[in-house]
């Protein structure tokens, strides 16, 4: 079993839709959970991250972590064509620990159609 | 100017040639990384450096070498390029003072080995 699993998609939705992107993981030592967005021909950029369990909201984006299920989600409300990108989940243990390095999912390609 | 600058952005070379990809950063971060990204395989860590005197192999270091010339500079070398090293290469940085290992990526260097 891979440490981090992410459905590659592609996912295509109409403008205004609610998008749900998900990752599962197997390493119970992961404490930091991140979402990166990567536009075509660009480097990944951090969208948001959470520590341990719970939700975090930033504008139209909400990140959720369910450590009991080893499952994380990113929700995008009122999706826009500018949200079209590849979304990468990433996770790590705490700094200084043996699992500090980020482990990435393979990314989900999202297209939001006008 | 970009916080993390990679040069060259695009390079086409032939099998057996030596190639160097360079990375410089103005973030003041102590940690630097080299990743490669391939379709269907995601981001894979090649080498990472926690400071100028600390360099470590990642999951796919064979065929690559690195040099940390200064805190702000980290270069990746392919001593004798082969076609399966054709990929998109990313340099990234992070700050060890943060609890989360948040990476800042460069724009990428696209390498084609013929």
PDB file of C-alpha atoms in Angstrom:
ATOM      1  CA  UNK A   1       0.000   0.000   0.000  1.00  0.00           C
ATOM      2  CA  UNK A   2       1.354   3.412  -0.949  1.00  0.00           C
ATOM      3  CA  UNK A   3       1.739   5.949   1.823  1.00  0.00           C
ATOM      4  CA  UNK A   4      -0.489   8.492   0.091  1.00  0.00           C
ATOM      5  CA  UNK A   5      -3.195   7.710  -2.454  1.00  0.00           C
ATOM      6  CA  UNK A   6      -4.900  10.344  -4.564  1.00  0.00           C
ATOM      7  CA  UNK A   7      -7.305   9.827  -7.443  1.00  0.00           C
ATOM      8  CA  UNK A   8      -5.647  11.411 -10.506  1.00  0.00           C
ATOM      9  CA  UNK A   9      -8.953  12.279 -12.145  1.00  0.00           C
ATOM     10  CA  UNK A  10      -9.370  14.109 -14.413  1.00  0.00           C
ATOM     11  CA  UNK A  11     -12.281  15.871 -12.761  1.00  0.00           C
ATOM     12  CA  UNK A  12     -14.419  18.214 -14.836  1.00  0.00           C
ATOM     13  CA  UNK A  13     -17.129  20.395 -13.256  1.00  0.00           C
ATOM     14  CA  UNK A  14     -19.273  23.373 -14.304  1.00  0.00           C
ATOM     15  CA  UNK A  15     -18.526  26.808 -12.942  1.00  0.00           C
ATOM     16  CA  UNK A  16     -20.133  27.341  -9.547  1.00  0.00           C
ATOM     17  CA  UNK A  17     -20.015  23.678  -8.533  1.00  0.00           C
ATOM     18  CA  UNK A  18     -18.705  22.439  -5.207  1.00  0.00           C
ATOM     19  CA  UNK A  19     -15.569  20.392  -5.738  1.00  0.00           C
ATOM     20  CA  UNK A  20     -14.352  17.685  -3.399  1.00  0.00           C
ATOM     21  CA  UNK A  21     -10.762  16.442  -3.666  1.00  0.00           C
ATOM     22  CA  UNK A  22      -9.524  13.636  -1.457  1.00  0.00           C
ATOM     23  CA  UNK A  23      -6.488  11.694  -0.321  1.00  0.00           C
ATOM     24  CA  UNK A  24      -6.009   8.673   1.871  1.00  0.00           C
ATOM     25  CA  UNK A  25      -2.852   7.760   3.721  1.00  0.00           C
ATOM     26  CA  UNK A  26      -1.424   4.885   5.701  1.00  0.00           C
ATOM     27  CA  UNK A  27       1.258   6.443   7.929  1.00  0.00           C
ATOM     28  CA  UNK A  28      -0.257   7.254  11.321  1.00  0.00           C
ATOM     29  CA  UNK A  29       2.769   9.476  12.122  1.00  0.00           C
ATOM     30  CA  UNK A  30       1.601  12.156   9.691  1.00  0.00           C
ATOM     31  CA  UNK A  31       0.583  15.309  11.556  1.00  0.00           C
ATOM     32  CA  UNK A  32       0.734  18.056   8.917  1.00  0.00           C
ATOM     33  CA  UNK A  33      -1.614  17.905   5.957  1.00  0.00           C
ATOM     34  CA  UNK A  34      -1.166  20.263   3.036  1.00  0.00           C
ATOM     35  CA  UNK A  35      -2.788  21.076  -0.245  1.00  0.00           C
ATOM     36  CA  UNK A  36      -0.783  22.475  -3.132  1.00  0.00           C
ATOM     37  CA  UNK A  37      -2.137  23.843  -6.389  1.00  0.00           C
ATOM     38  CA  UNK A  38      -0.144  23.545  -9.585  1.00  0.00           C
ATOM     39  CA  UNK A  39      -1.069  25.418 -12.724  1.00  0.00           C
ATOM     40  CA  UNK A  40       0.145  24.101 -16.052  1.00  0.00           C
ATOM     41  CA  UNK A  41       3.857  24.780 -16.608  1.00  0.00           C
ATOM     42  CA  UNK A  42       4.251  26.214 -13.100  1.00  0.00           C
ATOM     43  CA  UNK A  43       5.607  25.011  -9.773  1.00  0.00           C
ATOM     44  CA  UNK A  44       3.261  23.852  -7.026  1.00  0.00           C
ATOM     45  CA  UNK A  45       2.147  26.558  -4.600  1.00  0.00           C
ATOM     46  CA  UNK A  46       0.800  26.039  -1.114  1.00  0.00           C
ATOM     47  CA  UNK A  47      -2.947  26.566  -0.739  1.00  0.00           C
ATOM     48  CA  UNK A  48      -3.323  25.733   2.915  1.00  0.00           C
ATOM     49  CA  UNK A  49      -2.296  23.296   5.600  1.00  0.00           C
ATOM     50  CA  UNK A  50      -3.696  21.900   8.799  1.00  0.00           C
ATOM     51  CA  UNK A  51      -2.112  20.373  11.842  1.00  0.00           C
ATOM     52  CA  UNK A  52      -3.612  17.153  13.176  1.00  0.00           C
ATOM     53  CA  UNK A  53      -7.380  16.766  12.833  1.00  0.00           C
ATOM     54  CA  UNK A  54     -10.102  19.258  12.111  1.00  0.00           C
ATOM     55  CA  UNK A  55     -11.171  21.772   9.529  1.00  0.00           C
ATOM     56  CA  UNK A  56      -9.587  24.911   8.198  1.00  0.00           C
ATOM     57  CA  UNK A  57     -11.297  27.447   5.979  1.00  0.00           C
ATOM     58  CA  UNK A  58      -9.753  30.076   3.725  1.00  0.00           C
ATOM     59  CA  UNK A  59     -12.198  31.895   1.508  1.00  0.00           C
ATOM     60  CA  UNK A  60     -13.768  29.400  -0.873  1.00  0.00           C
ATOM     61  CA  UNK A  61     -11.427  26.610   0.239  1.00  0.00           C
ATOM     62  CA  UNK A  62     -11.956  24.251   3.174  1.00  0.00           C
ATOM     63  CA  UNK A  63      -9.522  21.551   4.246  1.00  0.00           C
ATOM     64  CA  UNK A  64     -10.683  18.667   6.389  1.00  0.00           C
ATOM     65  CA  UNK A  65      -8.655  15.986   8.138  1.00  0.00           C
ATOM     66  CA  UNK A  66     -10.082  12.792   9.601  1.00  0.00           C
ATOM     67  CA  UNK A  67      -7.184  11.041  11.280  1.00  0.00           C
ATOM     68  CA  UNK A  68      -9.321   8.147  12.483  1.00  0.00           C
ATOM     69  CA  UNK A  69     -10.067   7.266   8.859  1.00  0.00           C
ATOM     70  CA  UNK A  70      -6.703   8.495   7.524  1.00  0.00           C
ATOM     71  CA  UNK A  71      -8.598  10.622   5.031  1.00  0.00           C
ATOM     72  CA  UNK A  72      -8.187  14.262   4.037  1.00  0.00           C
ATOM     73  CA  UNK A  73     -10.328  16.452   1.803  1.00  0.00           C
ATOM     74  CA  UNK A  74     -10.211  19.807   0.089  1.00  0.00           C
ATOM     75  CA  UNK A  75     -13.523  21.446  -0.764  1.00  0.00           C
ATOM     76  CA  UNK A  76     -13.798  24.293  -3.237  1.00  0.00           C
ATOM     77  CA  UNK A  77     -17.041  26.271  -3.111  1.00  0.00           C
ATOM     78  CA  UNK A  78     -18.357  28.306  -6.042  1.00  0.00           C
ATOM     79  CA  UNK A  79     -15.624  26.929  -8.283  1.00  0.00           C
ATOM     80  CA  UNK A  80     -14.205  29.243 -10.941  1.00  0.00           C
ATOM     81  CA  UNK A  81     -12.410  28.576 -14.226  1.00  0.00           C
ATOM     82  CA  UNK A  82      -9.294  30.021 -12.547  1.00  0.00           C
ATOM     83  CA  UNK A  83      -9.399  27.046 -10.153  1.00  0.00           C
ATOM     84  CA  UNK A  84      -8.521  24.749 -13.065  1.00  0.00           C
ATOM     85  CA  UNK A  85      -5.235  23.174 -12.034  1.00  0.00           C
ATOM     86  CA  UNK A  86      -3.702  20.040 -10.563  1.00  0.00           C
ATOM     87  CA  UNK A  87      -4.216  19.725  -6.814  1.00  0.00           C
ATOM     88  CA  UNK A  88      -1.610  17.845  -4.817  1.00  0.00           C
ATOM     89  CA  UNK A  89      -2.043  16.645  -1.278  1.00  0.00           C
ATOM     90  CA  UNK A  90       1.072  16.340   0.862  1.00  0.00           C
ATOM     91  CA  UNK A  91       1.718  15.256   4.413  1.00  0.00           C
ATOM     92  CA  UNK A  92       4.500  14.899   6.933  1.00  0.00           C
ATOM     93  CA  UNK A  93       5.322  14.210  10.527  1.00  0.00           C
ATOM     94  CA  UNK A  94       6.647  16.853  12.869  1.00  0.00           C
ATOM     95  CA  UNK A  95       9.892  18.699  12.220  1.00  0.00           C
ATOM     96  CA  UNK A  96      12.865  16.856  13.670  1.00  0.00           C
ATOM     97  CA  UNK A  97      11.096  13.534  13.598  1.00  0.00           C
ATOM     98  CA  UNK A  98      11.762  10.688  11.226  1.00  0.00           C
ATOM     99  CA  UNK A  99       8.721  11.508   9.103  1.00  0.00           C
ATOM    100  CA  UNK A 100       9.405  15.203   8.589  1.00  0.00           C
ATOM    101  CA  UNK A 101       9.816  14.888   4.809  1.00  0.00           C
ATOM    102  CA  UNK A 102       6.761  15.651   2.754  1.00  0.00           C
ATOM    103  CA  UNK A 103       5.049  12.754   1.029  1.00  0.00           C
ATOM    104  CA  UNK A 104       2.993  13.859  -1.962  1.00  0.00           C
ATOM    105  CA  UNK A 105      -0.031  12.388  -3.638  1.00  0.00           C
ATOM    106  CA  UNK A 106       0.164  12.163  -7.417  1.00  0.00           C
ATOM    107  CA  UNK A 107      -2.279  15.003  -7.903  1.00  0.00           C
ATOM    108  CA  UNK A 108      -5.831  15.408  -9.227  1.00  0.00           C
ATOM    109  CA  UNK A 109      -6.353  17.365 -12.452  1.00  0.00           C
ATOM    110  CA  UNK A 110      -9.381  19.660 -12.102  1.00  0.00           C
ATOM    111  CA  UNK A 111     -11.068  21.548 -14.922  1.00  0.00           C
ATOM    112  CA  UNK A 112     -13.811  24.071 -14.175  1.00  0.00           C
ATOM    113  CA  UNK A 113     -15.844  24.800 -17.280  1.00  0.00           C
ATOM    114  CA  UNK A 114     -17.402  28.269 -17.821  1.00  0.00           C
TER     115      UNK A 114
ATOM    116  CA  UNK B   1      11.819  38.568  -8.827  1.00  0.00           C
ATOM    117  CA  UNK B   2      10.842  35.043  -7.901  1.00  0.00           C
ATOM    118  CA  UNK B   3      11.695  33.761  -4.427  1.00  0.00           C
ATOM    119  CA  UNK B   4      13.097  30.537  -5.899  1.00  0.00           C
ATOM    120  CA  UNK B   5      14.758  30.853  -9.297  1.00  0.00           C
ATOM    121  CA  UNK B   6      15.669  27.913 -11.490  1.00  0.00           C
ATOM    122  CA  UNK B   7      17.898  27.999 -14.549  1.00  0.00           C
ATOM    123  CA  UNK B   8      17.602  26.943 -17.282  1.00  0.00           C
ATOM    124  CA  UNK B   9      13.826  26.764 -17.650  1.00  0.00           C
ATOM    125  CA  UNK B  10      14.089  24.487 -20.645  1.00  0.00           C
ATOM    126  CA  UNK B  11      16.947  22.362 -21.894  1.00  0.00           C
ATOM    127  CA  UNK B  12      17.293  19.807 -24.650  1.00  0.00           C
ATOM    128  CA  UNK B  13      20.415  17.670 -24.586  1.00  0.00           C
ATOM    129  CA  UNK B  14      21.792  14.411 -25.893  1.00  0.00           C
ATOM    130  CA  UNK B  15      22.475  11.119 -24.182  1.00  0.00           C
ATOM    131  CA  UNK B  16      25.799  11.113 -22.368  1.00  0.00           C
ATOM    132  CA  UNK B  17      26.064  14.870 -21.908  1.00  0.00           C
ATOM    133  CA  UNK B  18      26.660  16.461 -18.524  1.00  0.00           C
ATOM    134  CA  UNK B  19      23.896  18.789 -17.418  1.00  0.00           C
ATOM    135  CA  UNK B  20      23.639  21.162 -14.486  1.00  0.00           C
ATOM    136  CA  UNK B  21      20.421  22.680 -13.221  1.00  0.00           C
ATOM    137  CA  UNK B  22      20.811  25.616 -10.893  1.00  0.00           C
ATOM    138  CA  UNK B  23      18.628  26.958  -8.121  1.00  0.00           C
ATOM    139  CA  UNK B  24      18.916  30.115  -6.078  1.00  0.00           C
ATOM    140  CA  UNK B  25      16.587  31.481  -3.419  1.00  0.00           C
ATOM    141  CA  UNK B  26      15.943  34.757  -1.660  1.00  0.00           C
ATOM    142  CA  UNK B  27      13.675  33.302   1.031  1.00  0.00           C
ATOM    143  CA  UNK B  28      16.467  32.922   3.560  1.00  0.00           C
ATOM    144  CA  UNK B  29      15.428  29.313   4.064  1.00  0.00           C
ATOM    145  CA  UNK B  30      17.983  26.811   5.309  1.00  0.00           C
ATOM    146  CA  UNK B  31      16.572  23.702   3.632  1.00  0.00           C
ATOM    147  CA  UNK B  32      16.658  23.062  -0.095  1.00  0.00           C
ATOM    148  CA  UNK B  33      15.362  20.185  -2.222  1.00  0.00           C
ATOM    149  CA  UNK B  34      15.383  18.810  -5.738  1.00  0.00           C
ATOM    150  CA  UNK B  35      12.345  16.927  -7.057  1.00  0.00           C
ATOM    151  CA  UNK B  36      11.450  15.500 -10.405  1.00  0.00           C
ATOM    152  CA  UNK B  37       7.898  15.258 -11.686  1.00  0.00           C
ATOM    153  CA  UNK B  38       6.750  12.704 -14.225  1.00  0.00           C
ATOM    154  CA  UNK B  39       3.227  12.096 -15.527  1.00  0.00           C
ATOM    155  CA  UNK B  40       1.577   9.382 -13.489  1.00  0.00           C
ATOM    156  CA  UNK B  41       4.411   9.245 -10.966  1.00  0.00           C
ATOM    157  CA  UNK B  42       4.002  12.570  -9.212  1.00  0.00           C
ATOM    158  CA  UNK B  43       6.775  14.394  -7.387  1.00  0.00           C
ATOM    159  CA  UNK B  44       9.764  12.331  -6.311  1.00  0.00           C
ATOM    160  CA  UNK B  45      12.562  13.577  -4.089  1.00  0.00           C
ATOM    161  CA  UNK B  46      16.063  13.362  -5.583  1.00  0.00           C
ATOM    162  CA  UNK B  47      18.252  15.096  -2.987  1.00  0.00           C
ATOM    163  CA  UNK B  48      17.787  17.413  -0.068  1.00  0.00           C
ATOM    164  CA  UNK B  49      20.057  19.620   2.010  1.00  0.00           C
ATOM    165  CA  UNK B  50      19.385  20.922   5.491  1.00  0.00           C
ATOM    166  CA  UNK B  51      22.327  23.311   5.399  1.00  0.00           C
ATOM    167  CA  UNK B  52      25.518  23.868   3.427  1.00  0.00           C
ATOM    168  CA  UNK B  53      27.288  20.924   5.047  1.00  0.00           C
ATOM    169  CA  UNK B  54      24.357  18.534   5.138  1.00  0.00           C
ATOM    170  CA  UNK B  55      23.307  16.777   1.925  1.00  0.00           C
ATOM    171  CA  UNK B  56      21.132  13.685   1.790  1.00  0.00           C
ATOM    172  CA  UNK B  57      19.876  11.306  -0.856  1.00  0.00           C
ATOM    173  CA  UNK B  58      16.206  11.151  -1.587  1.00  0.00           C
ATOM    174  CA  UNK B  59      14.240   8.266  -3.035  1.00  0.00           C
ATOM    175  CA  UNK B  60      15.700   8.451  -6.571  1.00  0.00           C
ATOM    176  CA  UNK B  61      19.263   9.776  -6.344  1.00  0.00           C
ATOM    177  CA  UNK B  62      20.964   7.329  -8.732  1.00  0.00           C
ATOM    178  CA  UNK B  63      22.403   9.152 -11.737  1.00  0.00           C
ATOM    179  CA  UNK B  64      22.266  12.541 -10.007  1.00  0.00           C
ATOM    180  CA  UNK B  65      24.587  14.578  -7.825  1.00  0.00           C
ATOM    181  CA  UNK B  66      24.142  17.900  -6.045  1.00  0.00           C
ATOM    182  CA  UNK B  67      26.185  20.754  -4.680  1.00  0.00           C
ATOM    183  CA  UNK B  68      25.152  23.289  -2.041  1.00  0.00           C
ATOM    184  CA  UNK B  69      27.443  26.171  -2.884  1.00  0.00           C
ATOM    185  CA  UNK B  70      25.918  28.540  -0.354  1.00  0.00           C
ATOM    186  CA  UNK B  71      22.815  28.694   1.771  1.00  0.00           C
ATOM    187  CA  UNK B  72      20.993  30.278  -1.143  1.00  0.00           C
ATOM    188  CA  UNK B  73      22.299  28.045  -3.957  1.00  0.00           C
ATOM    189  CA  UNK B  74      21.699  24.374  -4.675  1.00  0.00           C
ATOM    190  CA  UNK B  75      22.575  22.799  -8.011  1.00  0.00           C
ATOM    191  CA  UNK B  76      21.654  19.441  -9.489  1.00  0.00           C
ATOM    192  CA  UNK B  77      23.953  17.636 -11.935  1.00  0.00           C
ATOM    193  CA  UNK B  78      23.353  14.780 -14.311  1.00  0.00           C
ATOM    194  CA  UNK B  79      26.851  13.454 -15.008  1.00  0.00           C
ATOM    195  CA  UNK B  80      25.838  11.462 -18.074  1.00  0.00           C
ATOM    196  CA  UNK B  81      22.263  12.155 -19.082  1.00  0.00           C
ATOM    197  CA  UNK B  82      20.014   9.326 -20.272  1.00  0.00           C
ATOM    198  CA  UNK B  83      16.575   9.518 -21.931  1.00  0.00           C
ATOM    199  CA  UNK B  84      14.660   8.330 -18.858  1.00  0.00           C
ATOM    200  CA  UNK B  85      15.898  11.437 -17.040  1.00  0.00           C
ATOM    201  CA  UNK B  86      13.616  13.454 -19.280  1.00  0.00           C
ATOM    202  CA  UNK B  87      11.317  15.141 -16.769  1.00  0.00           C
ATOM    203  CA  UNK B  88      10.262  18.367 -15.120  1.00  0.00           C
ATOM    204  CA  UNK B  89      12.637  19.231 -12.277  1.00  0.00           C
ATOM    205  CA  UNK B  90      11.712  21.404  -9.333  1.00  0.00           C
ATOM    206  CA  UNK B  91      13.845  23.061  -6.718  1.00  0.00           C
ATOM    207  CA  UNK B  92      12.139  23.840  -3.409  1.00  0.00           C
ATOM    208  CA  UNK B  93      13.031  25.458  -0.105  1.00  0.00           C
ATOM    209  CA  UNK B  94      11.705  25.326   3.443  1.00  0.00           C
ATOM    210  CA  UNK B  95      12.372  26.922   6.798  1.00  0.00           C
ATOM    211  CA  UNK B  96      13.321  24.536   9.605  1.00  0.00           C
ATOM    212  CA  UNK B  97      12.060  27.058  12.193  1.00  0.00           C
ATOM    213  CA  UNK B  98       8.496  26.321  11.181  1.00  0.00           C
ATOM    214  CA  UNK B  99       6.727  23.318  12.649  1.00  0.00           C
ATOM    215  CA  UNK B 100       5.297  22.449   9.258  1.00  0.00           C
ATOM    216  CA  UNK B 101       7.654  21.515   6.436  1.00  0.00           C
ATOM    217  CA  UNK B 102       6.093  23.981   3.998  1.00  0.00           C
ATOM    218  CA  UNK B 103       7.859  23.973   0.648  1.00  0.00           C
ATOM    219  CA  UNK B 104       8.258  26.935  -1.702  1.00  0.00           C
ATOM    220  CA  UNK B 105       8.831  25.715  -5.241  1.00  0.00           C
ATOM    221  CA  UNK B 106      10.580  27.240  -8.202  1.00  0.00           C
ATOM    222  CA  UNK B 107       8.921  27.411 -11.610  1.00  0.00           C
ATOM    223  CA  UNK B 108      10.619  24.240 -12.818  1.00  0.00           C
ATOM    224  CA  UNK B 109      13.255  23.202 -15.339  1.00  0.00           C
ATOM    225  CA  UNK B 110      12.052  21.061 -18.207  1.00  0.00           C
ATOM    226  CA  UNK B 111      14.788  18.699 -19.359  1.00  0.00           C
ATOM    227  CA  UNK B 112      14.627  16.604 -22.497  1.00  0.00           C
ATOM    228  CA  UNK B 113      17.320  14.005 -23.112  1.00  0.00           C
ATOM    229  CA  UNK B 114      17.418  12.707 -26.677  1.00  0.00           C
TER     230      UNK B 114
END
